[in-house]
Short mmCIF file of C-alpha atoms in Angstrom, two decimals:
data_model
loop_
_atom_site.label_atom_id
_atom_site.label_comp_id
_atom_site.label_asym_id
_atom_site.label_seq_id
_atom_site.Cartn_x
_atom_site.Cartn_y
_atom_site.Cartn_z
CA MET L 1 -1.38 -29.55 4.06
CA SER L 2 -4.42 -28.15 5.88
CA ASP L 3 -2.12 -26.98 8.69
CA SER L 4 0.05 -24.95 6.30
CA LEU L 5 0.12 -21.18 6.56
CA LYS L 6 -0.83 -19.01 3.60
CA THR L 7 0.57 -15.70 2.44
CA THR L 8 -1.77 -12.78 1.78
CA LEU L 9 -1.47 -13.51 -1.96
CA TYR L 10 -2.49 -17.18 -1.70
CA ASN L 11 -5.88 -16.75 -3.44
CA HIS L 12 -4.23 -14.80 -6.26
CA HIS L 13 -1.74 -17.61 -6.87
CA ASP L 14 -4.61 -20.08 -6.91
CA LYS L 15 -6.61 -18.03 -9.44
CA LEU L 16 -3.54 -17.74 -11.67
CA GLY L 17 -3.29 -21.54 -11.79
CA ALA L 18 -0.17 -21.93 -9.69
CA LYS L 19 0.82 -25.36 -8.45
CA LEU L 20 0.77 -24.82 -4.69
CA VAL L 21 2.96 -26.97 -2.46
CA PRO L 22 3.96 -26.99 1.24
CA PHE L 23 7.24 -25.16 1.81
CA ALA L 24 8.71 -24.09 5.17
CA GLY L 25 5.26 -24.33 6.77
CA PHE L 26 3.50 -22.33 4.04
CA LEU L 27 1.52 -23.23 0.94
CA MET L 28 3.60 -21.57 -1.77
CA PRO L 29 3.53 -21.43 -5.59
CA LEU L 30 6.03 -23.92 -7.01
CA GLN L 31 5.30 -22.95 -10.62
CA TYR L 32 2.69 -21.41 -12.91
CA THR L 33 3.67 -22.36 -16.47
CA GLY L 34 6.64 -24.61 -15.67
CA ILE L 35 9.95 -24.27 -13.86
CA ILE L 36 12.17 -24.17 -16.97
CA ASP L 37 9.88 -21.70 -18.74
CA GLU L 38 9.81 -19.40 -15.70
CA HIS L 39 13.56 -19.76 -15.14
CA LYS L 40 14.31 -18.62 -18.70
CA HIS L 41 11.80 -15.78 -18.38
CA VAL L 42 13.62 -14.39 -15.32
CA ARG L 43 16.97 -14.70 -17.07
CA SER L 44 15.71 -12.79 -20.13
CA LYS L 45 12.89 -10.49 -18.96
CA VAL L 46 11.43 -10.12 -15.46
CA GLY L 47 9.61 -12.35 -12.99
CA LEU L 48 7.60 -11.51 -9.87
CA PHE L 49 8.00 -13.78 -6.85
CA ASP L 50 5.90 -13.85 -3.70
CA VAL L 51 8.42 -14.63 -0.96
CA SER L 52 6.29 -13.40 1.92
CA HIS L 53 7.06 -16.59 3.85
CA MET L 54 10.44 -15.10 4.79
CA GLY L 55 10.84 -13.71 8.30
CA GLU L 56 11.62 -10.12 9.28
CA PHE L 57 12.92 -8.88 12.64
CA ILE L 58 13.41 -5.24 13.62
CA VAL L 59 16.34 -4.51 15.94
CA SER L 60 16.59 -1.07 17.50
CA GLY L 61 17.86 0.70 20.60
CA GLN L 62 21.06 2.24 21.87
CA ASN L 63 22.95 -1.08 21.87
CA ALA L 64 21.51 -2.50 18.64
CA LYS L 65 24.81 -2.40 16.75
CA LYS L 66 26.73 -3.94 19.64
CA PHE L 67 24.14 -6.70 19.92
CA LEU L 68 24.26 -7.54 16.21
CA GLN L 69 28.05 -7.59 16.30
CA HIS L 70 27.77 -10.25 19.00
CA VAL L 71 25.20 -12.50 17.31
CA THR L 72 26.13 -12.24 13.60
CA ILE L 73 29.34 -13.36 11.93
CA ASN L 74 29.97 -10.44 9.56
CA ASP L 75 31.31 -7.08 10.71
CA ILE L 76 28.29 -4.90 11.47
CA GLU L 77 30.61 -1.89 11.81
CA ALA L 78 31.12 -2.08 8.04
CA LEU L 79 27.38 -1.73 7.41
CA LYS L 80 26.22 1.82 6.77
CA PRO L 81 22.72 3.38 6.46
CA GLY L 82 21.13 2.52 3.15
CA LYS L 83 23.19 -0.66 2.74
CA ALA L 84 22.51 -4.38 3.10
CA GLN L 85 24.83 -7.07 4.41
CA TYR L 86 24.85 -10.86 4.05
CA SER L 87 25.57 -12.61 7.33
CA ALA L 88 24.75 -15.62 9.50
CA PHE L 89 24.04 -16.73 13.05
CA CYS L 90 26.28 -19.44 14.53
CA ASN L 91 25.89 -21.52 17.64
CA GLU L 92 28.65 -21.74 20.23
CA SER L 93 30.39 -24.56 18.37
CA GLY L 94 30.36 -22.64 15.06
CA GLY L 95 27.47 -24.44 13.38
CA ILE L 96 25.22 -22.30 11.20
CA LEU L 97 21.84 -21.53 12.80
CA ASP L 98 20.71 -19.52 9.78
CA ASP L 99 21.93 -17.19 7.06
CA LEU L 100 20.31 -13.79 6.75
CA LEU L 101 20.32 -10.31 5.29
CA ILE L 102 20.73 -7.24 7.49
CA TYR L 103 19.50 -3.84 6.30
CA ASP L 104 20.74 -0.66 7.99
CA LEU L 105 17.69 1.63 7.97
CA SER L 106 19.42 4.49 9.81
CA ASP L 107 17.61 4.41 13.16
CA HIS L 108 17.06 0.64 13.21
CA TYR L 109 18.07 -2.60 11.51
CA MET L 110 15.92 -5.13 9.68
CA LEU L 111 16.98 -8.78 9.70
CA VAL L 112 15.54 -11.07 7.02
CA VAL L 113 15.69 -14.75 7.96
CA ASN L 114 14.59 -18.05 6.45
CA ALA L 115 10.96 -19.01 6.96
CA SER L 116 11.71 -22.41 8.49
CA ASN L 117 13.93 -20.80 11.13
CA ILE L 118 11.81 -17.82 12.25
CA GLN L 119 10.82 -19.15 15.67
CA LYS L 120 14.19 -20.81 16.32
CA ASN L 121 16.03 -17.58 15.50
CA LEU L 122 13.65 -15.45 17.55
CA ASN L 123 14.05 -17.63 20.64
CA TRP L 124 17.83 -17.71 20.22
CA LEU L 125 18.07 -13.92 19.87
CA GLU L 126 15.70 -13.23 22.76
CA ASN L 127 17.83 -15.38 25.05
CA ARG L 128 20.87 -13.27 24.19
CA LEU L 129 19.42 -9.77 24.22
CA PHE L 130 21.44 -6.86 25.61
CA ASP L 131 20.07 -4.03 27.71
CA ASN L 132 18.78 -1.14 25.59
CA VAL L 133 18.01 -3.41 22.61
CA VAL L 134 14.50 -3.89 21.25
CA LEU L 135 13.81 -6.97 19.13
CA LYS L 136 10.48 -7.21 17.31
CA ASP L 137 9.22 -9.97 15.02
CA VAL L 138 7.20 -8.33 12.22
CA SER L 139 7.02 -11.42 10.00
CA ASN L 140 3.23 -11.67 10.22
CA GLU L 141 2.74 -8.01 9.36
CA MET L 142 5.04 -7.75 6.36
CA GLY L 143 4.94 -9.28 2.90
CA LEU L 144 7.82 -9.54 0.46
CA LEU L 145 7.85 -9.35 -3.33
CA ALA L 146 10.97 -10.06 -5.39
CA LEU L 147 11.10 -8.52 -8.85
CA GLN L 148 13.99 -10.20 -10.67
CA GLY L 149 15.29 -10.03 -14.23
CA PRO L 150 17.17 -7.72 -16.64
CA MET L 151 14.03 -5.59 -17.12
CA ALA L 152 13.26 -5.23 -13.40
CA ARG L 153 14.45 -1.63 -13.13
CA ASP L 154 12.44 -0.54 -16.17
CA VAL L 155 9.25 -1.95 -14.65
CA LEU L 156 9.76 -0.78 -11.08
CA LYS L 157 11.02 2.77 -11.64
CA ASP L 158 7.53 4.01 -12.48
CA PHE L 159 6.42 2.93 -9.00
CA PHE L 160 9.57 3.86 -7.05
CA PRO L 161 11.60 6.39 -9.11
CA HIS L 162 14.49 6.56 -6.62
CA ILE L 163 15.50 2.95 -7.29
CA GLU L 164 17.36 4.11 -10.40
CA SER L 165 20.23 5.29 -8.19
CA LEU L 166 20.49 2.06 -6.17
CA LYS L 167 23.57 -0.10 -6.53
CA TYR L 168 23.74 -3.80 -5.65
CA TYR L 169 23.05 -4.35 -1.93
CA GLU L 170 21.73 -0.84 -1.38
CA THR L 171 18.27 0.03 -0.10
CA LEU L 172 15.87 2.94 -0.01
CA MET L 173 14.75 4.01 3.43
CA PRO L 174 11.17 3.13 4.46
CA ASP L 175 8.63 5.43 2.80
CA SER L 176 5.60 6.97 4.53
CA ASP L 177 3.79 3.60 4.32
CA GLY L 178 6.77 1.71 5.73
CA THR L 179 7.57 0.12 2.36
CA ILE L 180 11.23 -0.72 1.81
CA VAL L 181 12.72 -1.30 -1.66
CA ALA L 182 16.18 -2.86 -1.84
CA ARG L 183 18.41 -3.89 -4.72
CA THR L 184 18.86 -7.43 -3.51
CA GLY L 185 17.74 -10.85 -4.69
CA TYR L 186 18.48 -14.55 -5.06
CA SER L 187 18.49 -14.98 -8.84
CA GLY L 188 21.76 -13.56 -10.11
CA GLU L 189 19.84 -11.05 -12.22
CA LEU L 190 19.18 -7.35 -11.76
CA GLY L 191 16.45 -7.27 -9.17
CA PHE L 192 14.71 -5.66 -6.27
CA GLU L 193 13.02 -6.88 -3.12
CA ILE L 194 10.01 -4.97 -1.83
CA TYR L 195 9.09 -5.25 1.85
CA ILE L 196 5.51 -4.07 2.18
CA SER L 197 2.68 -4.36 4.70
CA ASN L 198 0.18 -7.14 4.05
CA ASP L 199 -2.67 -4.66 3.63
CA LYS L 200 -0.90 -3.11 0.63
CA ILE L 201 0.75 -6.09 -1.04
CA ILE L 202 -2.24 -7.23 -3.13
CA ASP L 203 -2.60 -3.82 -4.74
CA LEU L 204 1.10 -3.65 -5.61
CA TRP L 205 1.11 -7.24 -6.91
CA ASN L 206 -1.76 -6.49 -9.28
CA LYS L 207 -0.29 -3.20 -10.46
CA LEU L 208 3.11 -4.74 -11.14
CA LEU L 209 1.63 -7.61 -13.16
CA SER L 210 -0.35 -5.09 -15.20
CA ALA L 211 2.61 -2.77 -15.76
CA SER L 212 4.29 -4.61 -18.61
CA ASP L 213 3.85 -7.52 -20.98
CA TYR L 214 7.36 -8.61 -19.98
CA ILE L 215 6.50 -9.32 -16.34
CA ARG L 216 5.04 -12.64 -15.19
CA PRO L 217 4.45 -14.35 -11.85
CA VAL L 218 7.02 -17.05 -11.16
CA GLY L 219 7.33 -19.70 -8.46
CA LEU L 220 9.80 -21.11 -5.98
CA GLY L 221 10.83 -23.87 -8.36
CA CYS L 222 12.73 -21.50 -10.63
CA ARG L 223 13.92 -19.53 -7.63
CA ASP L 224 15.81 -22.66 -6.63
CA SER L 225 17.25 -23.37 -10.07
CA LEU L 226 18.25 -19.71 -10.49
CA ARG L 227 20.08 -19.59 -7.17
CA LEU L 228 21.82 -22.91 -7.87
CA GLU L 229 23.15 -21.64 -11.20
CA MET L 230 24.77 -18.84 -9.19
CA GLY L 231 26.05 -21.18 -6.49
CA TYR L 232 24.08 -19.47 -3.73
CA CYS L 233 23.61 -21.53 -0.56
CA LEU L 234 20.19 -22.68 0.66
CA TYR L 235 19.55 -23.37 4.33
CA GLY L 236 18.71 -27.02 4.89
CA HIS L 237 20.87 -28.03 1.92
CA GLU L 238 24.29 -26.34 1.99
CA LEU L 239 23.82 -24.83 5.44
CA ASP L 240 22.69 -26.22 8.80
CA GLU L 241 23.93 -26.54 12.37
CA SER L 242 26.26 -29.41 11.46
CA ILE L 243 28.07 -27.17 8.95
CA ASN L 244 30.33 -24.25 9.80
CA PRO L 245 30.74 -21.18 7.56
CA LEU L 246 34.39 -21.94 6.79
CA GLU L 247 33.45 -25.31 5.28
CA ALA L 248 30.50 -23.71 3.45
CA GLY L 249 32.70 -21.24 1.57
CA LEU L 250 31.53 -18.32 3.70
CA SER L 251 34.88 -17.30 5.13
CA TRP L 252 34.45 -13.98 3.28
CA ILE L 253 31.66 -13.00 5.70
CA THR L 254 33.19 -14.67 8.76
CA LYS L 255 34.99 -11.94 10.71
CA LEU L 256 36.59 -13.85 13.58
CA ASP L 257 38.08 -10.73 15.16
CA THR L 258 34.59 -9.37 15.99
CA ASN L 259 34.19 -12.04 18.70
CA PHE L 260 30.73 -13.17 17.64
CA ILE L 261 29.06 -16.20 19.19
CA GLY L 262 30.94 -19.22 17.83
CA SER L 263 34.05 -17.29 16.76
CA GLU L 264 36.28 -18.90 19.39
CA SER L 265 35.31 -22.39 18.22
CA LEU L 266 35.82 -21.42 14.58
CA SER L 267 39.28 -20.01 15.35
CA ASN L 268 40.39 -23.44 16.51
CA ILE L 269 38.33 -25.67 14.24
CA LYS L 270 39.83 -28.19 11.84
CA LYS L 271 37.95 -28.20 8.55
CA GLU L 272 36.89 -31.70 7.57
CA LYS L 273 35.09 -30.99 4.28
CA LYS L 274 34.65 -28.34 1.64
CA LEU L 275 31.71 -27.21 -0.47
CA LEU L 276 32.53 -27.61 -4.15
CA PRO L 277 30.74 -26.73 -7.40
CA LEU L 278 30.59 -29.71 -9.77
CA VAL L 279 29.35 -30.19 -13.34
CA LEU L 280 28.07 -33.31 -15.05
CA LYS L 281 28.21 -33.18 -18.85
CA ASP L 282 26.70 -36.67 -19.43
CA ARG L 283 22.98 -37.24 -19.92
CA ALA L 284 22.16 -37.60 -16.25
CA ILE L 285 20.91 -35.31 -13.50
CA PRO L 286 22.74 -34.97 -10.17
CA ARG L 287 20.36 -34.74 -7.23
CA ALA L 288 20.62 -33.83 -3.56
CA ASP L 289 21.86 -36.65 -1.31
CA TYR L 290 23.59 -38.59 -4.10
CA LYS L 291 26.90 -39.94 -2.80
CA ILE L 292 30.28 -38.91 -4.18
CA PHE L 293 33.14 -41.42 -4.62
CA ASP L 294 36.78 -41.39 -5.63
CA ASP L 295 38.23 -43.66 -8.34
CA LYS L 296 38.75 -46.42 -5.79
CA ASP L 297 35.03 -46.39 -4.97
CA LYS L 298 35.57 -44.84 -1.57
CA GLU L 299 32.69 -42.62 -0.44
CA ILE L 300 34.11 -39.12 0.06
CA GLY L 301 31.13 -36.78 -0.03
CA PHE L 302 27.54 -36.04 -0.99
CA ILE L 303 25.56 -33.64 -3.15
CA THR L 304 23.61 -30.95 -1.30
CA SER L 305 21.79 -29.44 -4.31
CA GLY L 306 21.73 -30.50 -7.94
CA THR L 307 19.74 -30.08 -11.14
CA MET L 308 19.88 -29.96 -14.91
CA SER L 309 20.75 -26.31 -15.50
CA PRO L 310 18.03 -24.69 -17.64
CA SER L 311 20.48 -22.04 -18.85
CA LEU L 312 23.48 -24.27 -19.53
CA GLY L 313 21.89 -27.55 -20.57
CA TYR L 314 23.96 -29.84 -18.37
CA GLY L 315 24.00 -31.04 -14.78
CA ILE L 316 25.27 -28.80 -11.99
CA ALA L 317 25.61 -29.46 -8.28
CA LEU L 318 27.02 -28.27 -5.00
CA ALA L 319 28.61 -31.01 -2.91
CA TYR L 320 30.49 -31.42 0.33
CA ILE L 321 33.71 -33.35 -0.30
CA ASP L 322 35.98 -34.63 2.45
CA LEU L 323 39.40 -33.10 2.80
CA PRO L 324 42.01 -33.56 1.40
CA TYR L 325 40.09 -35.05 -1.58
CA ALA L 326 38.32 -31.75 -2.20
CA ASN L 327 41.66 -30.04 -2.77
CA ASP L 328 43.60 -32.87 -4.41
CA LEU L 329 41.07 -34.15 -6.98
CA ASN L 330 39.55 -32.42 -9.99
CA SER L 331 37.01 -35.11 -10.87
CA PHE L 332 34.68 -37.24 -8.80
CA ASN L 333 32.29 -40.13 -9.34
CA VAL L 334 28.58 -40.11 -8.67
CA LYS L 335 26.26 -43.12 -8.86
CA ILE L 336 22.88 -42.57 -10.51
CA ARG L 337 20.53 -45.55 -10.97
CA ASN L 338 23.38 -48.04 -10.68
CA ASN L 339 25.45 -46.17 -13.27
CA THR L 340 28.62 -44.26 -12.44
CA PHE L 341 29.22 -40.82 -13.94
CA THR L 342 32.14 -38.43 -13.69
CA MET L 343 31.64 -34.94 -12.30
CA GLU L 344 34.25 -32.25 -12.79
CA LYS L 345 35.24 -29.47 -10.41
CA ALA L 346 33.97 -26.08 -11.62
CA LYS L 347 34.14 -22.40 -10.70
CA LEU L 348 31.24 -20.33 -9.47
CA PRO L 349 28.98 -18.99 -10.65
CA PHE L 350 27.96 -21.79 -13.00
CA TYR L 351 25.97 -19.21 -14.99
CA LYS L 352 28.23 -16.24 -15.73
CA ASP L 353 25.95 -13.87 -17.66
CA GLY L 354 23.75 -12.65 -14.79
CA THR L 355 22.86 -8.95 -14.72
CA TYR L 356 22.80 -8.47 -10.92
CA LEU L 357 25.65 -5.94 -10.98
CA LYS L 358 24.34 -3.88 -13.92
#
């Protein structure tokens, strides 16, 4: 734990009584008052996350767009200034190196990557750079706050009035301090992500927490349960280099005709499994790595993420199921403490009342 990195806000989390745990190389707040309590607060009011462990790369230069078209799986030509795009990096065989957000900031792009993959991604990109492309890692200079919940706009508009016009996956351009405010998030609720220099993040954190009685600091524990209720993938669980985006349900961002790295392999690949949403209505909790079986007790898959849904009151999970079972069956068996329970196929999102589009 002593080798873990700390975000600029570490001491503030500590003073607020957060339970701090190692995550992706950082000591991060897991919870303050409790995961379920914080989860329900984000769903009903507004929570403030410190997600400064995430990585940020700036890509600029004459061939920046051409470069990103080559290394990311979505169509960068469809991304316009002031917009954000969900995408991924794949290796040559089509395995997912990381998933990421790309922001078009007019004269440059910002890539936001997972904390555990910062150095891996940077090395991979540097080894594939084009002429007239500048790649800069600004992860150590930039912090990131996520304000998420139905009341997020009401709180934030006094600080950044122009956010009132932002639609989902749109962003303001950097202001005079280099701060970027985007209408993005990982909770399924109306929310904003604020990219801000580390020398200014403490001041904004304190001002936001003082702005309303409805806003509270929340930790990564509820961030995980919130994203799972929406069926959002998490790298290291649903995504890794052994998984391709077609199996992971990401065909909607996989534009094979753009000839990105890995596209040739994906064009010829035979899918062996499929990511499915499952629900468990019995009094048991599905957990990651639990095995999935058919009615003949044949092992046909495994759970990647699972929990007791704080919003719904029953078990939910994402699981990779072998084909053709994933298509042919509607129910599956899971073994929990030597007991067998039935899980039913569901439709995403599990939680259907999120405000992220409002």
